[in-house]
Amino acid sequence: MARPESDRPTTDIPTDATTRLSIGVDIGGSNIRGALVDSVGAVHTVIAEATPDTVKELDDTLTVVIERLVADQPAGTVVGVGLAVAGFLDRDRRIVRFAPHLPWVDRPVGEILADRWGLPVLLEHDANSAGWAEYRHGAAAGARVGVVVTIGTGIGAALLVDGELFRGAHGVAPELGHLQVVPGGRRCPCGKRGCLERYCSGTALVDTATELALEGDYAGPLAQTLRAARGGVVGRDVVSAADAGDPLGVDTMHRFGDWLAVGLASVVDVFDPDCIVLCGGMARRSIRELGDVQARLRPLATGGAHRPLPDVRLGMLGETAGLIGAADLAAARFGGPSVTAAG
Ligand SMILES: [Zn+2]
């Protein structure tokens, strides 16, 4: 089983003649991170680059990453490439329809890059990639129904049912972050109002703190800073204030925990999972804020006192989950070591 990221160095590539590797690349809005990944999910030779703004530069940068990763490998060792993309893909996952922070629009990325690299290429949504990695090599291993929720600037989610990723009929499920929890609530960039991620994410913390500061008579430094310079406060500042005992910071984190419990209870009601894994920059803090998860979920989930409730666990693969999952899916499709059906 994989270890937590802090304890998870990249390792030497085994010299076994049968070793087959795949490449995983996580293409985020700010950074590209690519690596060779072996059949047990171990990560080798990580290469990171800033994400460029134009299609040509993005394709060129990815090409440099791939060329550097395959350069020292014997021919035939690398079986394919998996790209984890933060955006909407077509149903067959060959075309990037739209990615808010990437220049690709309606571009058949898989085909174009496969031709260029001479390697088969698979695309996957980044949340699904991370979820698949936690299922194959991390905290969701063995789950019959597992939900992997990534909590950072927003909320991403992946659903694993009987060893397969569940993507819905049109490939866009599950968008848990955009469940409407407050009718007419805070505006969401998705176009709706009151979405869960507007109340339960790193970026939501500043909104919650600002609302609480207006409602209550808070005297601590966070309230003073918010009144003086709201635009300069970020979610991390709210967490730090809470850690320092600032009353507004503490109350804001409690609200965050309350909303998270509401969201997870909806997940329990709809999917009845045996395992929920929390990943992303807010994950560790989320687990802490939830406290006794079963006690939090029992009154919120339908029939909560009379049914089994899921384990809620911290993800084990950290920032590399997306690229590990994409690489593993590529290995499964393109002839790597045999794995269970990847859906
Ligand atoms: Zn939304």
JSON list of N, CA, C and O in Angstrom, two decimals, residues 151-183:
[
{"chain": "A", "resi": 151, "resn": "ILE", "atom": "N", "xyz": [-10.90, 18.58, -1.90]},
{"chain": "A", "resi": 151, "resn": "ILE", "atom": "CA", "xyz": [-11.30, 19.89, -1.38]},
{"chain": "A", "resi": 151, "resn": "ILE", "atom": "C", "xyz": [-10.09, 20.81, -1.40]},
{"chain": "A", "resi": 151, "resn": "ILE", "atom": "O", "xyz": [-9.12, 20.60, -0.67]},
{"chain": "A", "resi": 152, "resn": "GLY", "atom": "N", "xyz": [-10.12, 21.79, -2.29]},
{"chain": "A", "resi": 152, "resn": "GLY", "atom": "CA", "xyz": [-9.05, 22.78, -2.36]},
{"chain": "A", "resi": 152, "resn": "GLY", "atom": "C", "xyz": [-9.68, 24.13, -2.61]},
{"chain": "A", "resi": 152, "resn": "GLY", "atom": "O", "xyz": [-10.55, 24.56, -1.85]},
{"chain": "A", "resi": 153, "resn": "THR", "atom": "N", "xyz": [-9.30, 24.77, -3.72]},
{"chain": "A", "resi": 153, "resn": "THR", "atom": "CA", "xyz": [-9.95, 26.03, -4.07]},
{"chain": "A", "resi": 153, "resn": "THR", "atom": "C", "xyz": [-11.42, 25.79, -4.38]},
{"chain": "A", "resi": 153, "resn": "THR", "atom": "O", "xyz": [-12.26, 26.66, -4.18]},
{"chain": "A", "resi": 154, "resn": "GLY", "atom": "N", "xyz": [-11.75, 24.61, -4.91]},
{"chain": "A", "resi": 154, "resn": "GLY", "atom": "CA", "xyz": [-13.14, 24.20, -5.12]},
{"chain": "A", "resi": 154, "resn": "GLY", "atom": "C", "xyz": [-13.30, 22.78, -4.61]},
{"chain": "A", "resi": 154, "resn": "GLY", "atom": "O", "xyz": [-12.52, 22.32, -3.77]},
{"chain": "A", "resi": 155, "resn": "ILE", "atom": "N", "xyz": [-14.32, 22.08, -5.11]},
{"chain": "A", "resi": 155, "resn": "ILE", "atom": "CA", "xyz": [-14.53, 20.68, -4.75]},
{"chain": "A", "resi": 155, "resn": "ILE", "atom": "C", "xyz": [-14.59, 19.85, -6.02]},
{"chain": "A", "resi": 155, "resn": "ILE", "atom": "O", "xyz": [-15.35, 20.16, -6.94]},
{"chain": "A", "resi": 156, "resn": "GLY", "atom": "N", "xyz": [-13.79, 18.81, -6.08]},
{"chain": "A", "resi": 156, "resn": "GLY", "atom": "CA", "xyz": [-13.86, 17.83, -7.17]},
{"chain": "A", "resi": 156, "resn": "GLY", "atom": "C", "xyz": [-14.26, 16.49, -6.56]},
{"chain": "A", "resi": 156, "resn": "GLY", "atom": "O", "xyz": [-14.08, 16.28, -5.36]},
{"chain": "A", "resi": 157, "resn": "ALA", "atom": "N", "xyz": [-14.79, 15.60, -7.38]},
{"chain": "A", "resi": 157, "resn": "ALA", "atom": "CA", "xyz": [-15.19, 14.32, -6.82]},
{"chain": "A", "resi": 157, "resn": "ALA", "atom": "C", "xyz": [-15.10, 13.21, -7.85]},
{"chain": "A", "resi": 157, "resn": "ALA", "atom": "O", "xyz": [-15.24, 13.46, -9.06]},
{"chain": "A", "resi": 158, "resn": "ALA", "atom": "N", "xyz": [-14.83, 12.01, -7.37]},
{"chain": "A", "resi": 158, "resn": "ALA", "atom": "CA", "xyz": [-14.85, 10.82, -8.21]},
{"chain": "A", "resi": 158, "resn": "ALA", "atom": "C", "xyz": [-15.65, 9.75, -7.49]},
{"chain": "A", "resi": 158, "resn": "ALA", "atom": "O", "xyz": [-15.63, 9.68, -6.26]},
{"chain": "A", "resi": 159, "resn": "LEU", "atom": "N", "xyz": [-16.35, 8.95, -8.26]},
{"chain": "A", "resi": 159, "resn": "LEU", "atom": "CA", "xyz": [-17.18, 7.88, -7.70]},
{"chain": "A", "resi": 159, "resn": "LEU", "atom": "C", "xyz": [-16.71, 6.55, -8.27]},
{"chain": "A", "resi": 159, "resn": "LEU", "atom": "O", "xyz": [-16.59, 6.39, -9.48]},
{"chain": "A", "resi": 160, "resn": "LEU", "atom": "N", "xyz": [-16.42, 5.61, -7.37]},
{"chain": "A", "resi": 160, "resn": "LEU", "atom": "CA", "xyz": [-15.96, 4.29, -7.78]},
{"chain": "A", "resi": 160, "resn": "LEU", "atom": "C", "xyz": [-16.96, 3.26, -7.33]},
{"chain": "A", "resi": 160, "resn": "LEU", "atom": "O", "xyz": [-17.29, 3.17, -6.13]},
{"chain": "A", "resi": 161, "resn": "VAL", "atom": "N", "xyz": [-17.49, 2.50, -8.28]},
{"chain": "A", "resi": 161, "resn": "VAL", "atom": "CA", "xyz": [-18.51, 1.50, -7.97]},
{"chain": "A", "resi": 161, "resn": "VAL", "atom": "C", "xyz": [-18.03, 0.14, -8.47]},
{"chain": "A", "resi": 161, "resn": "VAL", "atom": "O", "xyz": [-17.76, -0.02, -9.67]},
{"chain": "A", "resi": 162, "resn": "ASP", "atom": "N", "xyz": [-17.90, -0.80, -7.55]},
{"chain": "A", "resi": 162, "resn": "ASP", "atom": "CA", "xyz": [-17.47, -2.16, -7.90]},
{"chain": "A", "resi": 162, "resn": "ASP", "atom": "C", "xyz": [-16.22, -2.14, -8.79]},
{"chain": "A", "resi": 162, "resn": "ASP", "atom": "O", "xyz": [-16.15, -2.86, -9.80]},
{"chain": "A", "resi": 163, "resn": "GLY", "atom": "N", "xyz": [-15.25, -1.33, -8.45]},
{"chain": "A", "resi": 163, "resn": "GLY", "atom": "CA", "xyz": [-13.98, -1.33, -9.15]},
{"chain": "A", "resi": 163, "resn": "GLY", "atom": "C", "xyz": [-13.94, -0.57, -10.45]},
{"chain": "A", "resi": 163, "resn": "GLY", "atom": "O", "xyz": [-13.00, -0.71, -11.23]},
{"chain": "A", "resi": 164, "resn": "GLU", "atom": "N", "xyz": [-14.97, 0.24, -10.71]},
{"chain": "A", "resi": 164, "resn": "GLU", "atom": "CA", "xyz": [-14.95, 1.05, -11.93]},
{"chain": "A", "resi": 164, "resn": "GLU", "atom": "C", "xyz": [-15.30, 2.49, -11.60]},
{"chain": "A", "resi": 164, "resn": "GLU", "atom": "O", "xyz": [-16.09, 2.77, -10.70]},
{"chain": "A", "resi": 165, "resn": "LEU", "atom": "N", "xyz": [-14.74, 3.40, -12.40]},
{"chain": "A", "resi": 165, "resn": "LEU", "atom": "CA", "xyz": [-15.13, 4.80, -12.28]},
{"chain": "A", "resi": 165, "resn": "LEU", "atom": "C", "xyz": [-16.53, 4.96, -12.84]},
{"chain": "A", "resi": 165, "resn": "LEU", "atom": "O", "xyz": [-16.84, 4.47, -13.93]},
{"chain": "A", "resi": 166, "resn": "PHE", "atom": "N", "xyz": [-17.38, 5.64, -12.08]},
{"chain": "A", "resi": 166, "resn": "PHE", "atom": "CA", "xyz": [-18.73, 5.93, -12.57]},
{"chain": "A", "resi": 166, "resn": "PHE", "atom": "C", "xyz": [-18.73, 7.36, -13.08]},
{"chain": "A", "resi": 166, "resn": "PHE", "atom": "O", "xyz": [-18.45, 8.30, -12.34]},
{"chain": "A", "resi": 167, "resn": "ARG", "atom": "N", "xyz": [-19.05, 7.53, -14.38]},
{"chain": "A", "resi": 167, "resn": "ARG", "atom": "CA", "xyz": [-18.95, 8.86, -14.98]},
{"chain": "A", "resi": 167, "resn": "ARG", "atom": "C", "xyz": [-20.30, 9.43, -15.39]},
{"chain": "A", "resi": 167, "resn": "ARG", "atom": "O", "xyz": [-20.37, 10.54, -15.90]},
{"chain": "A", "resi": 168, "resn": "GLY", "atom": "N", "xyz": [-21.37, 8.68, -15.22]},
{"chain": "A", "resi": 168, "resn": "GLY", "atom": "CA", "xyz": [-22.68, 9.12, -15.68]},
{"chain": "A", "resi": 168, "resn": "GLY", "atom": "C", "xyz": [-22.87, 8.82, -17.16]},
{"chain": "A", "resi": 168, "resn": "GLY", "atom": "O", "xyz": [-21.96, 8.33, -17.84]},
{"chain": "A", "resi": 169, "resn": "ALA", "atom": "N", "xyz": [-24.06, 9.10, -17.67]},
{"chain": "A", "resi": 169, "resn": "ALA", "atom": "CA", "xyz": [-24.39, 8.77, -19.06]},
{"chain": "A", "resi": 169, "resn": "ALA", "atom": "C", "xyz": [-23.62, 9.63, -20.06]},
{"chain": "A", "resi": 169, "resn": "ALA", "atom": "O", "xyz": [-23.38, 9.21, -21.19]},
{"chain": "A", "resi": 170, "resn": "HIS", "atom": "N", "xyz": [-23.24, 10.83, -19.66]},
{"chain": "A", "resi": 170, "resn": "HIS", "atom": "CA", "xyz": [-22.59, 11.76, -20.59]},
{"chain": "A", "resi": 170, "resn": "HIS", "atom": "C", "xyz": [-21.19, 12.15, -20.16]},
{"chain": "A", "resi": 170, "resn": "HIS", "atom": "O", "xyz": [-20.60, 13.08, -20.69]},
{"chain": "A", "resi": 171, "resn": "GLY", "atom": "N", "xyz": [-20.69, 11.47, -19.14]},
{"chain": "A", "resi": 171, "resn": "GLY", "atom": "CA", "xyz": [-19.29, 11.67, -18.76]},
{"chain": "A", "resi": 171, "resn": "GLY", "atom": "C", "xyz": [-19.02, 12.84, -17.84]},
{"chain": "A", "resi": 171, "resn": "GLY", "atom": "O", "xyz": [-17.86, 13.22, -17.67]},
{"chain": "A", "resi": 172, "resn": "VAL", "atom": "N", "xyz": [-20.02, 13.44, -17.23]},
{"chain": "A", "resi": 172, "resn": "VAL", "atom": "CA", "xyz": [-19.76, 14.62, -16.40]},
{"chain": "A", "resi": 172, "resn": "VAL", "atom": "C", "xyz": [-19.99, 14.38, -14.90]},
{"chain": "A", "resi": 172, "resn": "VAL", "atom": "O", "xyz": [-19.75, 15.28, -14.10]},
{"chain": "A", "resi": 173, "resn": "ALA", "atom": "N", "xyz": [-20.42, 13.22, -14.52]},
{"chain": "A", "resi": 173, "resn": "ALA", "atom": "CA", "xyz": [-20.67, 12.95, -13.09]},
{"chain": "A", "resi": 173, "resn": "ALA", "atom": "C", "xyz": [-19.35, 12.60, -12.39]},
{"chain": "A", "resi": 173, "resn": "ALA", "atom": "O", "xyz": [-18.43, 12.10, -13.04]},
{"chain": "A", "resi": 174, "resn": "PRO", "atom": "N", "xyz": [-19.28, 12.77, -11.08]},
{"chain": "A", "resi": 174, "resn": "PRO", "atom": "CA", "xyz": [-20.25, 13.45, -10.21]},
{"chain": "A", "resi": 174, "resn": "PRO", "atom": "C", "xyz": [-19.77, 14.87, -9.88]},
{"chain": "A", "resi": 174, "resn": "PRO", "atom": "O", "xyz": [-18.62, 15.04, -9.50]},
{"chain": "A", "resi": 175, "resn": "GLU", "atom": "N", "xyz": [-20.61, 15.84, -10.03]},
{"chain": "A", "resi": 175, "resn": "GLU", "atom": "CA", "xyz": [-20.23, 17.23, -9.71]},
{"chain": "A", "resi": 175, "resn": "GLU", "atom": "C", "xyz": [-20.75, 17.58, -8.31]},
{"chain": "A", "resi": 175, "resn": "GLU", "atom": "O", "xyz": [-21.65, 18.41, -8.16]},
{"chain": "A", "resi": 176, "resn": "LEU", "atom": "N", "xyz": [-20.17, 16.97, -7.31]},
{"chain": "A", "resi": 176, "resn": "LEU", "atom": "CA", "xyz": [-20.68, 17.17, -5.95]},
{"chain": "A", "resi": 176, "resn": "LEU", "atom": "C", "xyz": [-20.52, 18.60, -5.46]},
{"chain": "A", "resi": 176, "resn": "LEU", "atom": "O", "xyz": [-21.32, 19.09, -4.67]},
{"chain": "A", "resi": 177, "resn": "GLY", "atom": "N", "xyz": [-19.48, 19.27, -5.95]},
{"chain": "A", "resi": 177, "resn": "GLY", "atom": "CA", "xyz": [-19.24, 20.64, -5.51]},
{"chain": "A", "resi": 177, "resn": "GLY", "atom": "C", "xyz": [-20.33, 21.60, -5.93]},
{"chain": "A", "resi": 177, "resn": "GLY", "atom": "O", "xyz": [-20.46, 22.69, -5.38]},
{"chain": "A", "resi": 178, "resn": "HIS", "atom": "N", "xyz": [-21.13, 21.18, -6.92]},
{"chain": "A", "resi": 178, "resn": "HIS", "atom": "CA", "xyz": [-22.17, 22.07, -7.43]},
{"chain": "A", "resi": 178, "resn": "HIS", "atom": "C", "xyz": [-23.58, 21.60, -7.06]},
{"chain": "A", "resi": 178, "resn": "HIS", "atom": "O", "xyz": [-24.57, 22.02, -7.68]},
{"chain": "A", "resi": 179, "resn": "LEU", "atom": "N", "xyz": [-23.68, 20.77, -6.03]},
{"chain": "A", "resi": 179, "resn": "LEU", "atom": "CA", "xyz": [-24.99, 20.53, -5.41]},
{"chain": "A", "resi": 179, "resn": "LEU", "atom": "C", "xyz": [-25.44, 21.85, -4.79]},
{"chain": "A", "resi": 179, "resn": "LEU", "atom": "O", "xyz": [-24.68, 22.49, -4.07]},
{"chain": "A", "resi": 180, "resn": "GLN", "atom": "N", "xyz": [-26.67, 22.24, -5.08]},
{"chain": "A", "resi": 180, "resn": "GLN", "atom": "CA", "xyz": [-27.15, 23.48, -4.49]},
{"chain": "A", "resi": 180, "resn": "GLN", "atom": "C", "xyz": [-27.57, 23.22, -3.05]},
{"chain": "A", "resi": 180, "resn": "GLN", "atom": "O", "xyz": [-28.50, 22.43, -2.81]},
{"chain": "A", "resi": 181, "resn": "VAL", "atom": "N", "xyz": [-26.90, 23.86, -2.12]},
{"chain": "A", "resi": 181, "resn": "VAL", "atom": "CA", "xyz": [-27.24, 23.67, -0.71]},
{"chain": "A", "resi": 181, "resn": "VAL", "atom": "C", "xyz": [-27.94, 24.90, -0.12]},
{"chain": "A", "resi": 181, "resn": "VAL", "atom": "O", "xyz": [-28.55, 24.80, 0.95]},
{"chain": "A", "resi": 182, "resn": "VAL", "atom": "N", "xyz": [-27.83, 26.04, -0.78]},
{"chain": "A", "resi": 182, "resn": "VAL", "atom": "CA", "xyz": [-28.51, 27.26, -0.30]},
{"chain": "A", "resi": 182, "resn": "VAL", "atom": "C", "xyz": [-29.22, 27.92, -1.48]},
{"chain": "A", "resi": 182, "resn": "VAL", "atom": "O", "xyz": [-28.59, 28.61, -2.28]},
{"chain": "A", "resi": 183, "resn": "PRO", "atom": "N", "xyz": [-30.53, 27.68, -1.64]},
{"chain": "A", "resi": 183, "resn": "PRO", "atom": "CA", "xyz": [-31.25, 28.33, -2.75]},
{"chain": "A", "resi": 183, "resn": "PRO", "atom": "C", "xyz": [-31.05, 29.85, -2.68]},
{"chain": "A", "resi": 183, "resn": "PRO", "atom": "O", "xyz": [-31.19, 30.45, -1.61]}
]
